[in-house]
Short mmCIF file of C-alpha atoms in Angstrom, two decimals:
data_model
loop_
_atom_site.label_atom_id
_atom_site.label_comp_id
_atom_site.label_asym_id
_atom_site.label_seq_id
_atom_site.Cartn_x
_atom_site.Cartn_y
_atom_site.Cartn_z
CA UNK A 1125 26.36 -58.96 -63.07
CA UNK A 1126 23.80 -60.42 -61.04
CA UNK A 1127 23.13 -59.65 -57.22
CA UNK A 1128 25.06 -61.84 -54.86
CA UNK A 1129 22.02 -62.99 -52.64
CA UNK A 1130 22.41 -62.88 -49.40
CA UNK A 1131 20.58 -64.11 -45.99
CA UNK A 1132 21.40 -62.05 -42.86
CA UNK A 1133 21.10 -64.39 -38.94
CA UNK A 1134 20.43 -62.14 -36.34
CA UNK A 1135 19.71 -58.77 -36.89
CA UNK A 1136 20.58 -56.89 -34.03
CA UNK A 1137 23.57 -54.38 -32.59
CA UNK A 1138 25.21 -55.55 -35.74
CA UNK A 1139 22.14 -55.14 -38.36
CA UNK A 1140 24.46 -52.44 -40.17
CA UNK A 1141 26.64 -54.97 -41.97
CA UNK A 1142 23.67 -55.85 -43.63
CA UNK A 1143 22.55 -53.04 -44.46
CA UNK A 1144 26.38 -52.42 -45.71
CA UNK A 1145 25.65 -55.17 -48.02
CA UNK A 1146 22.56 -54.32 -49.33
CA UNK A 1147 22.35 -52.76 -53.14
CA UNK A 1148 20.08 -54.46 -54.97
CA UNK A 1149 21.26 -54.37 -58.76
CA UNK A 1150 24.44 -53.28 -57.68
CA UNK A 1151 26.07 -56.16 -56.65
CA UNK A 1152 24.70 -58.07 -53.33
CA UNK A 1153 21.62 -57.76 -51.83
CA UNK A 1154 19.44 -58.60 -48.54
CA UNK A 1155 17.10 -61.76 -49.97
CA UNK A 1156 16.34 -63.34 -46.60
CA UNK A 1157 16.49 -62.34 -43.14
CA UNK A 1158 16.40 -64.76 -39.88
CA UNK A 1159 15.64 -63.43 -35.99
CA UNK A 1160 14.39 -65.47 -32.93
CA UNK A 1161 11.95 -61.60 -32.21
CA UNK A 1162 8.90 -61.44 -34.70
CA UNK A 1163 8.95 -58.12 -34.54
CA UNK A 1164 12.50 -57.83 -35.68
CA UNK A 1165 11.64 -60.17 -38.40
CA UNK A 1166 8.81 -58.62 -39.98
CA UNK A 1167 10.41 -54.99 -39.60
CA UNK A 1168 13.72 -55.80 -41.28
CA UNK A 1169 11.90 -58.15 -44.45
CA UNK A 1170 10.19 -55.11 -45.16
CA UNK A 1171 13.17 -52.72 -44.65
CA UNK A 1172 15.37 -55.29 -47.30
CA UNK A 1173 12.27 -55.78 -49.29
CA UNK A 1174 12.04 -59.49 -48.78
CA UNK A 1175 9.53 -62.30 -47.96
CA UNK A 1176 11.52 -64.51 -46.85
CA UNK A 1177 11.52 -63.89 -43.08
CA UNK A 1178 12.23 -67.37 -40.95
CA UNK A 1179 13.06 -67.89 -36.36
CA UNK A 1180 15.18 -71.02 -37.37
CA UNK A 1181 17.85 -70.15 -39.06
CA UNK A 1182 18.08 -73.76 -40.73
CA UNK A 1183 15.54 -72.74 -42.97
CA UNK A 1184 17.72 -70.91 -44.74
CA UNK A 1185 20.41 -73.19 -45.33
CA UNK A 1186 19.04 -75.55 -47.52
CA UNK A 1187 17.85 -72.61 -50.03
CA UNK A 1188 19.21 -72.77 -53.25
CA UNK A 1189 18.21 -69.02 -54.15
CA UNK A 1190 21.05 -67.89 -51.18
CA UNK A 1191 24.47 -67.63 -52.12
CA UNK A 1192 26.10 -66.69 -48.51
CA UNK A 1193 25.13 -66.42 -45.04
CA UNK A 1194 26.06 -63.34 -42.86
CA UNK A 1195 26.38 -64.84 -39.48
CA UNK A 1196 25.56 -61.36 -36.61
CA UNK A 1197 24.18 -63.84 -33.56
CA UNK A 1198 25.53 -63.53 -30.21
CA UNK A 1199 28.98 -64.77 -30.00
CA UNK A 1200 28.42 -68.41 -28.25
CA UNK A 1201 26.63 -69.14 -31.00
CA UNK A 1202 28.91 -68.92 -33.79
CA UNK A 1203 30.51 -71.83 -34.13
CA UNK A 1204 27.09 -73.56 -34.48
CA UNK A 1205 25.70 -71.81 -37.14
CA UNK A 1206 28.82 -71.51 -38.83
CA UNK A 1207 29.78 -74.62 -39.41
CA UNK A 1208 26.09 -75.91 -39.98
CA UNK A 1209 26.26 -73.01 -43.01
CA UNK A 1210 29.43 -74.01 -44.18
CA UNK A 1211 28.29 -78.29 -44.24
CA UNK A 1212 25.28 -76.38 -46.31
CA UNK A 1213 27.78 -74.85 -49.30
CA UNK A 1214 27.51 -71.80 -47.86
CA UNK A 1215 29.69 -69.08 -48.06
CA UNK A 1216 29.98 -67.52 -44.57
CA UNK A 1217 30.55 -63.90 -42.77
CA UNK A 1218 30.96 -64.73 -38.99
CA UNK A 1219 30.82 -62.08 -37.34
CA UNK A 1220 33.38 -60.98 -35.07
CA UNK A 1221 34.85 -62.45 -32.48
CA UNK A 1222 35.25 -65.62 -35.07
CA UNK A 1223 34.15 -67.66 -31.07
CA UNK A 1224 34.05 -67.16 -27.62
CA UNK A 1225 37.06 -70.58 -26.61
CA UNK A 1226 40.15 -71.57 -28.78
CA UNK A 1227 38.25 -74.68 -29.90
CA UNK A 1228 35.38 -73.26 -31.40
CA UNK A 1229 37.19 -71.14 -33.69
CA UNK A 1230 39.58 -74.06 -35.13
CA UNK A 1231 36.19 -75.98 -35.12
CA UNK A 1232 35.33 -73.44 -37.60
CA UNK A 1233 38.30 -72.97 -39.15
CA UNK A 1234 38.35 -76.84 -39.65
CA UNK A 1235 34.60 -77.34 -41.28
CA UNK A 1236 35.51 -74.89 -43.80
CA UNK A 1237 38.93 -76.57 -44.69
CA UNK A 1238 36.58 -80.18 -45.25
CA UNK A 1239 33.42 -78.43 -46.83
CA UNK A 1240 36.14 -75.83 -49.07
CA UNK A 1241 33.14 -73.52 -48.75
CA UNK A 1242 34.99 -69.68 -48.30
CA UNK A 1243 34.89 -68.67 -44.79
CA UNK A 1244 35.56 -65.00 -43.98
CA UNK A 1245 35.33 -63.49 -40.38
CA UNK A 1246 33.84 -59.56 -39.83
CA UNK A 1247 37.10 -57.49 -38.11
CA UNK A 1248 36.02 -54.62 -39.98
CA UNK A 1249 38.89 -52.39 -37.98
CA UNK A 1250 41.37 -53.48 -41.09
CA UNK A 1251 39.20 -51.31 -43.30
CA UNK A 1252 38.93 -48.40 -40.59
CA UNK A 1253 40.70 -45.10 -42.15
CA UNK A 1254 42.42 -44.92 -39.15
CA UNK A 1255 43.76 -48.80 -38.63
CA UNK A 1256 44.71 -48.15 -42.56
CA UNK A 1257 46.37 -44.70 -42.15
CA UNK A 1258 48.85 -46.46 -39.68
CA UNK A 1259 49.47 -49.70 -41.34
CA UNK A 1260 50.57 -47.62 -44.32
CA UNK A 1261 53.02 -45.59 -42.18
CA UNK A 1262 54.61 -48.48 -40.57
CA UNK A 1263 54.80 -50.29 -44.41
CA UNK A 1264 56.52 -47.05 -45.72
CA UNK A 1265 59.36 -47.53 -43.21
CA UNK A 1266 58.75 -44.06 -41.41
CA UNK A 1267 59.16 -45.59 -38.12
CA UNK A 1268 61.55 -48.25 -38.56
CA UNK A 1269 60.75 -51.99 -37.48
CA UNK A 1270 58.14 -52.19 -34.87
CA UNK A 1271 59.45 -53.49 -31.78
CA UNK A 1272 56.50 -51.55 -29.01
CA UNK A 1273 52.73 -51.53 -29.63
CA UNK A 1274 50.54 -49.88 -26.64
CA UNK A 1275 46.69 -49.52 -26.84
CA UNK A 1276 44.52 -47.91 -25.03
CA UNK A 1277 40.20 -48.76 -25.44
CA UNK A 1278 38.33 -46.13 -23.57
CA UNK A 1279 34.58 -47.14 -23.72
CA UNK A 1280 32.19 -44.42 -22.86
CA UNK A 1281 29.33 -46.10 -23.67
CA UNK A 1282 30.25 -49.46 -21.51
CA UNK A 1283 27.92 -49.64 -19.60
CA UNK A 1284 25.29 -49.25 -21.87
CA UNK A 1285 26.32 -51.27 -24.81
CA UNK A 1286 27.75 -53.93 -22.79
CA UNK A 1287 26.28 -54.16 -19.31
CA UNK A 1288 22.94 -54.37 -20.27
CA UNK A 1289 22.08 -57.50 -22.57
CA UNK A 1290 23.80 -60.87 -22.93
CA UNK A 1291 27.10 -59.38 -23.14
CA UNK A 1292 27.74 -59.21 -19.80
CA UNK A 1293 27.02 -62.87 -18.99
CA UNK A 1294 30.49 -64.97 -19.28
CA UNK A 1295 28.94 -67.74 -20.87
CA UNK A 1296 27.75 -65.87 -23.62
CA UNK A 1297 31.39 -63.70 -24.31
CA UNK A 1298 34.20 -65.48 -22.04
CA UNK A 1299 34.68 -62.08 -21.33
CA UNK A 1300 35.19 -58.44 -22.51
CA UNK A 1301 38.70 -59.05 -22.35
CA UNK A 1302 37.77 -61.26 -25.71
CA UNK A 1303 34.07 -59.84 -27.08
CA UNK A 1304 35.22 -56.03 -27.13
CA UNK A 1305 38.94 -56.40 -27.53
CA UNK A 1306 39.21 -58.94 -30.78
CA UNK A 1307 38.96 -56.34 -32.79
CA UNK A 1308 42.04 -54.37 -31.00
CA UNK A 1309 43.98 -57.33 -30.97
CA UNK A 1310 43.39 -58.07 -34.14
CA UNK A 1311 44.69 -54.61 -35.51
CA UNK A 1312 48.10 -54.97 -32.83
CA UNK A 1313 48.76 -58.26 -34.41
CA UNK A 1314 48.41 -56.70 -37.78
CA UNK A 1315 50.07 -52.98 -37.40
CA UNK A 1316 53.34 -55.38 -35.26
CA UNK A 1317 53.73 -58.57 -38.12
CA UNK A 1318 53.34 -61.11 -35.34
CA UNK A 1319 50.85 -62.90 -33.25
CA UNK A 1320 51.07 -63.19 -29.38
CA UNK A 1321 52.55 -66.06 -28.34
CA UNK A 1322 52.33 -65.82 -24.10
CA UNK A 1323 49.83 -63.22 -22.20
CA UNK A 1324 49.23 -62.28 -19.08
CA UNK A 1325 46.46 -59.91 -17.39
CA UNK A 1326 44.93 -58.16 -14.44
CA UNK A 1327 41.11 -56.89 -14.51
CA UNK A 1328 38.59 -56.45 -12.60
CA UNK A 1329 34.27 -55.96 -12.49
CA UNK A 1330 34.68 -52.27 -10.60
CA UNK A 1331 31.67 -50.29 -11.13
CA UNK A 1332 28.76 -52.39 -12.43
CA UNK A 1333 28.98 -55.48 -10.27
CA UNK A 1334 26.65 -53.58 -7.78
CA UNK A 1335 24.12 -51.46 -9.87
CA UNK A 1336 20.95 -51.89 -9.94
CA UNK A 1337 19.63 -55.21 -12.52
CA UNK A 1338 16.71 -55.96 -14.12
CA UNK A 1339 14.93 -59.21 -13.46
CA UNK A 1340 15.75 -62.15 -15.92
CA UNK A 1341 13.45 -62.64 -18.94
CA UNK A 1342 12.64 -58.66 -18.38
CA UNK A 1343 13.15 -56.76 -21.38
CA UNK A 1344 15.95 -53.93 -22.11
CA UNK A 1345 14.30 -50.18 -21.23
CA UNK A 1346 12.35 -48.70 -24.36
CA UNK A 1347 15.25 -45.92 -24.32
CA UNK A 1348 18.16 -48.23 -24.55
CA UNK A 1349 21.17 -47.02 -26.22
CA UNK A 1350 19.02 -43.48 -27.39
CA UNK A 1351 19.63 -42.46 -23.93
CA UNK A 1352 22.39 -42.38 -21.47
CA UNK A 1353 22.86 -41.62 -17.99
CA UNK A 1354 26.00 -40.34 -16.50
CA UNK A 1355 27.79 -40.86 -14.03
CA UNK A 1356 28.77 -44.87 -14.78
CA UNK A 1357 27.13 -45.23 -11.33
CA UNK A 1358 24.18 -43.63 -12.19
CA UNK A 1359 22.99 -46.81 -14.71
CA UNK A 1360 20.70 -48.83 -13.69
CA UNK A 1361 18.16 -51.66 -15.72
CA UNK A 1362 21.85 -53.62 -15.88
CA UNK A 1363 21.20 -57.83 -17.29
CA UNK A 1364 20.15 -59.88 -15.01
CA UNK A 1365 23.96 -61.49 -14.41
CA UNK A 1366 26.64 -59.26 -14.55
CA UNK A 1367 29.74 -61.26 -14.08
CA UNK A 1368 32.50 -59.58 -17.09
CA UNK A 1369 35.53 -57.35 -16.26
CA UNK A 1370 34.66 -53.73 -16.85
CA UNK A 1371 38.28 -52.96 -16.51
CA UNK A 1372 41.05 -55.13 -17.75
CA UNK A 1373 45.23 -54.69 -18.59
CA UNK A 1374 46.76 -57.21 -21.03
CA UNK A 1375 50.40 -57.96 -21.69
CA UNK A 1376 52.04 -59.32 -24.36
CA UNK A 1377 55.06 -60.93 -25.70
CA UNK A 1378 54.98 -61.65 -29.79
CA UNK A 1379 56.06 -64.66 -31.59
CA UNK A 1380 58.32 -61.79 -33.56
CA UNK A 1381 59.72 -60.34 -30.77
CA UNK A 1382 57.26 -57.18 -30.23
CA UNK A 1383 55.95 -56.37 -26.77
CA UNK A 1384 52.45 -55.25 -26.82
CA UNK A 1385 50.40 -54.08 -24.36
CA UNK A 1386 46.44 -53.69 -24.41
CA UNK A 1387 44.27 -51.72 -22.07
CA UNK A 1388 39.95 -51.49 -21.63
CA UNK A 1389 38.10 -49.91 -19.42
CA UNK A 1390 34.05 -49.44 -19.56
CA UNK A 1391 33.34 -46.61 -17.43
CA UNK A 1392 35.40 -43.92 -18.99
CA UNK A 1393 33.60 -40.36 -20.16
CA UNK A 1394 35.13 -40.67 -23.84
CA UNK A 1395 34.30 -43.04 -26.01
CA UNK A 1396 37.44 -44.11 -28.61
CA UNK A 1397 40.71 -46.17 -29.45
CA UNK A 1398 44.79 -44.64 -28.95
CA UNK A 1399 47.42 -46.74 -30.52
CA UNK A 1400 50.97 -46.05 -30.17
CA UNK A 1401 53.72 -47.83 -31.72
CA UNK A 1402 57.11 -47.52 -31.51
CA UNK A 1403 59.69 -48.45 -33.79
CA UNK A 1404 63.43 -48.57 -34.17
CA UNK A 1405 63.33 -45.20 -36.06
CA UNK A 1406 60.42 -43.29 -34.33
CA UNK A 1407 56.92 -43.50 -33.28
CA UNK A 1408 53.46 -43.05 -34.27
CA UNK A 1409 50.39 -41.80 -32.68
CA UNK A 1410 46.53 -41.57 -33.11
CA UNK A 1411 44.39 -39.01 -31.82
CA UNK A 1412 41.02 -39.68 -32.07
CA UNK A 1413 40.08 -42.46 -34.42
CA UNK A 1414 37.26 -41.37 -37.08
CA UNK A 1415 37.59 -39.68 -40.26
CA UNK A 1416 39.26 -36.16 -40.27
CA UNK A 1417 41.01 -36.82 -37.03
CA UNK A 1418 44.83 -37.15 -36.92
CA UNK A 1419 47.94 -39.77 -36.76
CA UNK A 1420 50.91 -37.83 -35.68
CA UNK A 1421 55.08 -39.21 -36.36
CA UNK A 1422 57.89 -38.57 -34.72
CA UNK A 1423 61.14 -39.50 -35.89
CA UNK A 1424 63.46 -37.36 -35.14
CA UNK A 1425 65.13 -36.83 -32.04
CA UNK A 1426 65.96 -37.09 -28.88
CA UNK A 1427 63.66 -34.33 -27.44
CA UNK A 1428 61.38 -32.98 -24.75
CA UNK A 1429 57.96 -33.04 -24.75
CA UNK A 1430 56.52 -32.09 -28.19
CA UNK A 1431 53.17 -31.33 -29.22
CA UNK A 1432 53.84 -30.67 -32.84
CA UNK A 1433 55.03 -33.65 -34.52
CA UNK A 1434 57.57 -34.51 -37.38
CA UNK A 1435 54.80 -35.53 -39.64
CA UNK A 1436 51.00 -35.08 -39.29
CA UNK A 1437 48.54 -37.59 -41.52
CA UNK A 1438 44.90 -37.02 -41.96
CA UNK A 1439 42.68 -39.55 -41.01
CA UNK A 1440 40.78 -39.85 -44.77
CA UNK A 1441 36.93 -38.88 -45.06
CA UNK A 1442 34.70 -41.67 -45.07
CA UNK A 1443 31.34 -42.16 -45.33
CA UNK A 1444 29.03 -45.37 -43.72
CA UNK A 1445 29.03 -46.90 -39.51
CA UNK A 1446 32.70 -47.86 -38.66
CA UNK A 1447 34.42 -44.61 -40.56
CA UNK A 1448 33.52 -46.62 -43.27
CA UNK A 1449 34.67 -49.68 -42.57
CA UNK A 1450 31.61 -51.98 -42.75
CA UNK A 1451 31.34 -50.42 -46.22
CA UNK A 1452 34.87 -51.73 -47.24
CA UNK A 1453 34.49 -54.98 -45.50
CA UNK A 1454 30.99 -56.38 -47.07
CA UNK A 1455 32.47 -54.43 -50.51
CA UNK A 1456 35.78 -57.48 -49.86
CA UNK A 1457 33.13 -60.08 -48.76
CA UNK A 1458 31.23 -59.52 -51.58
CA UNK A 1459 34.26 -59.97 -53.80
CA UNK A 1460 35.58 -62.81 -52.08
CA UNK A 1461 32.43 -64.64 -52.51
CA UNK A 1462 32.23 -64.41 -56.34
CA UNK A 1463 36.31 -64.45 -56.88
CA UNK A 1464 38.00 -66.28 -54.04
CA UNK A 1465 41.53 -65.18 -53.17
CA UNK A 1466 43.38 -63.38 -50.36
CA UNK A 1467 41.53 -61.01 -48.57
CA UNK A 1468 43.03 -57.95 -46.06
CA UNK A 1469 40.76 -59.83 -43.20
CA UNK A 1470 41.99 -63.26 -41.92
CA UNK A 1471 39.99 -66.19 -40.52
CA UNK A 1472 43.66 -67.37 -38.57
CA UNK A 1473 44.44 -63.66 -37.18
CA UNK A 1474 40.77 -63.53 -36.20
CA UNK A 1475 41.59 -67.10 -34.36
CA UNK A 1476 44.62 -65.64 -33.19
CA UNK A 1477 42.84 -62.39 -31.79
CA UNK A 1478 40.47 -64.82 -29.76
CA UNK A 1479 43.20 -67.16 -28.26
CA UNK A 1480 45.08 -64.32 -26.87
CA UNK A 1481 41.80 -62.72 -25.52
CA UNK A 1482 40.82 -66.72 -24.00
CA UNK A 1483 44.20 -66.73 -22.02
CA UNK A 1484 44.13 -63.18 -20.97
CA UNK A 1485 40.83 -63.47 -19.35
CA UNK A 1486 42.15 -66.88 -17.63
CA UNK A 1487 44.89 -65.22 -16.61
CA UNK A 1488 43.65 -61.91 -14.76
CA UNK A 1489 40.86 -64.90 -13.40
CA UNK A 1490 43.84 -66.58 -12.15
CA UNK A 1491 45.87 -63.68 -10.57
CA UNK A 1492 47.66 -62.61 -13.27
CA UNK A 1493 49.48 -65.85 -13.92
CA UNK A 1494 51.27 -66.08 -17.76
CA UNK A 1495 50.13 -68.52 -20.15
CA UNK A 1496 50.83 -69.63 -23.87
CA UNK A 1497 48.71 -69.35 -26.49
CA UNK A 1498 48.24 -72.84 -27.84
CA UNK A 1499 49.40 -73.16 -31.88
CA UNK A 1500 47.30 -73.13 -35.08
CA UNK A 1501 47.51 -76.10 -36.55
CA UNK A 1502 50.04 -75.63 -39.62
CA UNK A 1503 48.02 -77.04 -42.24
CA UNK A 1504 44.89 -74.99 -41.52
CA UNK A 1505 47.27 -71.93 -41.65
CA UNK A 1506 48.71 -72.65 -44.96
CA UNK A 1507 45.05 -72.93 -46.26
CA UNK A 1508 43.42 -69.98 -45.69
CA UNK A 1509 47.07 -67.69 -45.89
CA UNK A 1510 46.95 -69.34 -49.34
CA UNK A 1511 43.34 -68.05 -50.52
CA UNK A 1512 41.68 -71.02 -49.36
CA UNK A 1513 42.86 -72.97 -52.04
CA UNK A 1514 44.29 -76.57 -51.67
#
């Protein structure tokens, strides 16, 4: 079998799901790399081997020794390049979030339906051991129906990962509430069998709208993200505009029935995910969210307080960035590419996961006021549930 060949567009934070694809005669690998930073450009052609090392990314579209595109830029520029690679017969990885409004993403969603070129989207938490661990559990019945989803996002790291580069702009993101929390979304809508149909939220920029920034057009310290400083309030070198929630609460009502409730904050001294959900028959519990840490049940009852549960899992071993996932997810993109056919990742839940995060952020920006999430339309959803097949 010959390699799938590959060109990766943008190769930064998210450089690892290229790497995650990268085995020559194995399968896939690296054959062309594209990044607006020379430095990055000539550093990563000779880390994949390659010579083909471009700044416009349209040189690589009208190759005819590429078989996909892996699209890592920053989010407002998805929809873009995505649907320029998909007009080229490109296969496309989009990165997650699939956009940064509603209307990019069925912009995307929409090329790919014309062009029929395969469009998959990176939410590589549905290959997580942990996201995994849990869907099995609530597929095995050992909770009942889910009818309760709660999750909790404490990032550690916040202000460091997302405070000090374009992330923290809103015209770049929309907003945390959307750039960090698709993937989280994502894995509620998939662990609950639904999609949220009306939202509401409250958030708020609490810490890091007042530390210190650097000037625009100033580059990020040499140090960034090797070293950290602690307290939250002891960051400084922030972006230049700082103008994204650092905390943020999210409610929401299901089109299946299941209440769901999300919850981020940036500035907390731990750095992982806690799902709970709670079924008609029990309730299920992470703790801790990388390989070798647990997912506890509890289904019998009523009780007290219990530390020991009715059923402890194992969160599986797992090797690779992600607790493996980015392995599993460019292994399925891969896969998809040369076969076709239904894949565990989904370009209308990753839509989905970005309208709810769109009227969330309008909503705690508008004092908390509900809103709908507006619908897919029906024939886009029947194409890519059905393999992308007409």
């Amino acid at each position: 079998m010959s390699d799938l060949r590959i060109g990766v567009i943008g190769l930064g934070l998210r450089r690892s799901i290229a790497t995650s694809a990268h085995h020559p005669g194995e399968g896939s690998a690296i054959t062309a790399v594209c990044d607006l930073d020379p430095e990055v450009r000539r550093r990563e052609a000779e880390r994949f081997g390659t010579e083909v090392a471009v700044e416009d990314y349209k040189l690589l579209l009208g190759r005819d020794d590429l078989d996909a595109i892996i699209v890592a830029t920053p989010d407002d520029t998805h929809e873009t390049i995505a649907i320029d690679a998909l007009r080229a017969g490109k296969a496309v990885f989009v990165e997650k979030p699939l956009g940064i409004t509603v209307e990019s993403c069925d912009n995307i969603l929409r090329a790919a339906y014309e062009t029929g070129t395969r469009l998959y989207v990176g939410h590589n938490m549905r290959h997580m051991g942990v996201v995994r661990l849990m869907r099995d559990i609530i597929a095995r019945g050992d909770i009942g129906e889910p009818k309760a989803v709660w999750v909790r996002h404490f990032v550690g790291y916040g202000g460091d990962y997302y405070f000090k580069d374009w992330h923290a702009d809103r015209t770049r993101t929309t907003g945390l509430l959307l750039q960090k929390a698709a993937h989280d979304i994502d894995v509620l809508h998939w662990l609950a069998g639904g999609y949220t149909r009306r939202v509401n939220a409250l958030g708020d920029l609490l810490v890091y709208g007042d530390l210190p920034r650097r000037e625009a057009d100033t580059p990020r310290p040499a140090n960034w993200l090797r070293e950290f400083d602690w307290p939250p309030t002891a960051r400084k070198d922030l972006h230049h505009i700082v103008d994204v929630e650092d905390v943020s609460v999210m409610n929401m009502q299901l089109d299946n029935g299941v209440v769901a409730a999300y919850q981020q904050c940036h500035f907390t001294p731990d750095y992982w995910r806690n799902y709970t959900v709670i079924g008609t028959e029990g309730r299920l519990e992470n703790f801790g969210d990388s390989p070798g840490d647990e997912v506890k049940v509890w289904n019998t009852g009523p009780s007290g307080y219990r530390r020991d549960a009715d059923i402890t899992y194992r969160v599986p071993e797992a090797g690779g960035s992600h607790g493996g996932g980015d392995t599993r997810i460019m292994a399925e993109f891969c896969r998809f590419v040369r076969d076709g056919g239904v894949t565990d990742t989904s370009p209308v839940a990753a839509r989905m996961s970005v309208a709810a995060g769109v009227l969330a952020t309008r909503s705690l920006r508008e004092g908390g006021a509900p809103f709908e999430v507006p619908a897919l339309d029906p024939e886009l959803i029947a194409y890519f549930e059905g393999g992308q097949v007409r």
